[in-house]
Short mmCIF file of C-alpha atoms in Angstrom, two decimals:
data_model
loop_
_atom_site.label_atom_id
_atom_site.label_comp_id
_atom_site.label_asym_id
_atom_site.label_seq_id
_atom_site.Cartn_x
_atom_site.Cartn_y
_atom_site.Cartn_z
CA UNK A 1 -30.45 -20.13 -17.37
CA UNK A 2 -27.82 -19.66 -14.72
CA UNK A 3 -24.17 -18.94 -15.07
CA UNK A 4 -21.55 -19.47 -12.39
CA UNK A 5 -18.15 -17.93 -12.38
CA UNK A 6 -15.31 -18.44 -9.94
CA UNK A 7 -14.23 -15.00 -8.75
CA UNK A 8 -11.85 -16.23 -6.05
CA UNK A 9 -8.76 -14.88 -7.81
CA UNK A 10 -10.38 -11.51 -8.39
CA UNK A 11 -11.44 -11.26 -4.74
CA UNK A 12 -7.90 -12.13 -3.61
CA UNK A 13 -6.47 -9.47 -5.93
CA UNK A 14 -8.96 -6.90 -4.57
CA UNK A 15 -8.00 -7.83 -1.01
CA UNK A 16 -4.27 -7.44 -1.80
CA UNK A 17 -4.95 -4.08 -3.44
CA UNK A 18 -6.95 -2.90 -0.42
CA UNK A 19 -4.14 -4.03 1.92
CA UNK A 20 -1.52 -2.16 -0.14
CA UNK A 21 -3.67 0.97 -0.12
CA UNK A 22 -4.03 0.77 3.67
CA UNK A 23 -0.28 0.26 4.00
CA UNK A 24 0.53 3.25 1.77
CA UNK A 25 -1.99 5.45 3.59
CA UNK A 26 -0.44 4.49 6.94
CA UNK A 27 3.04 5.18 5.54
CA UNK A 28 2.08 8.61 4.19
CA UNK A 29 0.09 9.58 7.29
CA UNK A 30 2.89 8.48 9.64
CA UNK A 31 5.68 10.21 7.73
CA UNK A 32 7.19 13.14 9.68
CA UNK A 33 7.83 14.96 6.39
CA UNK A 34 4.93 16.82 4.79
CA UNK A 35 3.50 15.07 1.74
CA UNK A 36 0.96 16.62 -0.56
CA UNK A 37 -0.76 15.45 -3.72
CA UNK A 38 -2.25 18.02 -6.06
CA UNK A 39 -4.51 18.04 -9.05
CA UNK A 40 -3.02 19.65 -12.18
CA UNK A 41 -4.72 22.95 -11.27
CA UNK A 42 -2.86 23.11 -7.94
CA UNK A 43 -5.68 22.02 -5.62
CA UNK A 44 -4.74 19.61 -2.84
CA UNK A 45 -6.31 16.18 -3.21
CA UNK A 46 -4.34 14.54 -0.37
CA UNK A 47 -2.08 15.78 2.39
CA UNK A 48 -0.62 14.07 5.41
CA UNK A 49 -0.80 15.34 9.00
CA UNK A 50 2.81 16.61 8.94
CA UNK A 51 2.02 18.93 6.04
CA UNK A 52 -1.29 19.95 7.56
CA UNK A 53 0.52 21.04 10.73
CA UNK A 54 3.25 22.87 8.80
CA UNK A 55 0.73 25.03 6.94
CA UNK A 56 -1.44 25.58 10.02
CA UNK A 57 -4.62 23.71 9.14
CA UNK A 58 -6.73 22.06 11.87
CA UNK A 59 -6.79 18.73 9.97
CA UNK A 60 -5.66 17.32 6.60
CA UNK A 61 -9.29 17.22 5.50
CA UNK A 62 -9.50 21.00 5.92
CA UNK A 63 -7.02 21.44 3.08
CA UNK A 64 -8.24 18.79 0.66
CA UNK A 65 -10.18 20.47 -2.10
CA UNK A 66 -9.61 23.90 -0.54
CA UNK A 67 -5.87 24.47 -0.28
CA UNK A 68 -4.27 25.48 -3.55
CA UNK A 69 -0.48 25.52 -3.86
CA UNK A 70 -0.63 28.21 -6.53
CA UNK A 71 -2.36 30.64 -4.20
CA UNK A 72 -0.29 29.91 -1.06
CA UNK A 73 0.30 33.36 0.47
CA UNK A 74 3.45 32.26 2.31
CA UNK A 75 5.62 32.03 -0.78
CA UNK A 76 6.18 34.08 -3.91
CA UNK A 77 4.04 32.91 -6.84
CA UNK A 78 6.93 32.47 -9.27
CA UNK A 79 8.75 30.10 -6.92
CA UNK A 80 5.61 28.10 -6.21
CA UNK A 81 4.74 27.84 -9.89
CA UNK A 82 8.28 26.74 -10.70
CA UNK A 83 8.18 23.97 -8.09
CA UNK A 84 4.68 22.93 -9.08
CA UNK A 85 5.65 22.68 -12.75
CA UNK A 86 8.70 20.63 -11.80
CA UNK A 87 6.50 18.30 -9.74
CA UNK A 88 4.04 17.94 -12.63
CA UNK A 89 7.00 16.99 -14.82
CA UNK A 90 7.74 14.13 -12.42
CA UNK A 91 10.50 15.62 -10.28
CA UNK A 92 10.58 15.26 -6.52
CA UNK A 93 10.19 18.77 -5.16
CA UNK A 94 10.91 19.86 -1.61
CA UNK A 95 8.81 22.63 -0.13
CA UNK A 96 11.79 23.26 2.17
CA UNK A 97 13.98 24.52 -0.65
CA UNK A 98 11.42 27.22 -1.37
CA UNK A 99 11.01 28.10 2.30
CA UNK A 100 14.79 28.42 2.65
CA UNK A 101 14.82 30.73 -0.37
CA UNK A 102 12.33 32.96 1.42
CA UNK A 103 14.61 33.26 4.42
CA UNK A 104 17.40 34.46 2.12
CA UNK A 105 15.73 36.29 -0.77
#
């Protein structure tokens, strides 16, 4: 017994999804502003080249899985935790506002 199923629509949807993912990756990677994505425990799961350069890593891949925002030695823990908790709550958080705070404690 054989069964045939037309998967043309599914393949088109997969192609569109793949194209959107490539577009978003190009957008994030080309952005001059640092962008980072973290797991709930603070570990980086994605960072763009602008962020990688700003924190002094040789490549974005060097930070993924290794860099943890909660143990960043360049900023006080309470400020990092506050920003991280705000980001987890869905707010857009700028690393710059914390860096500026460090310049004027």
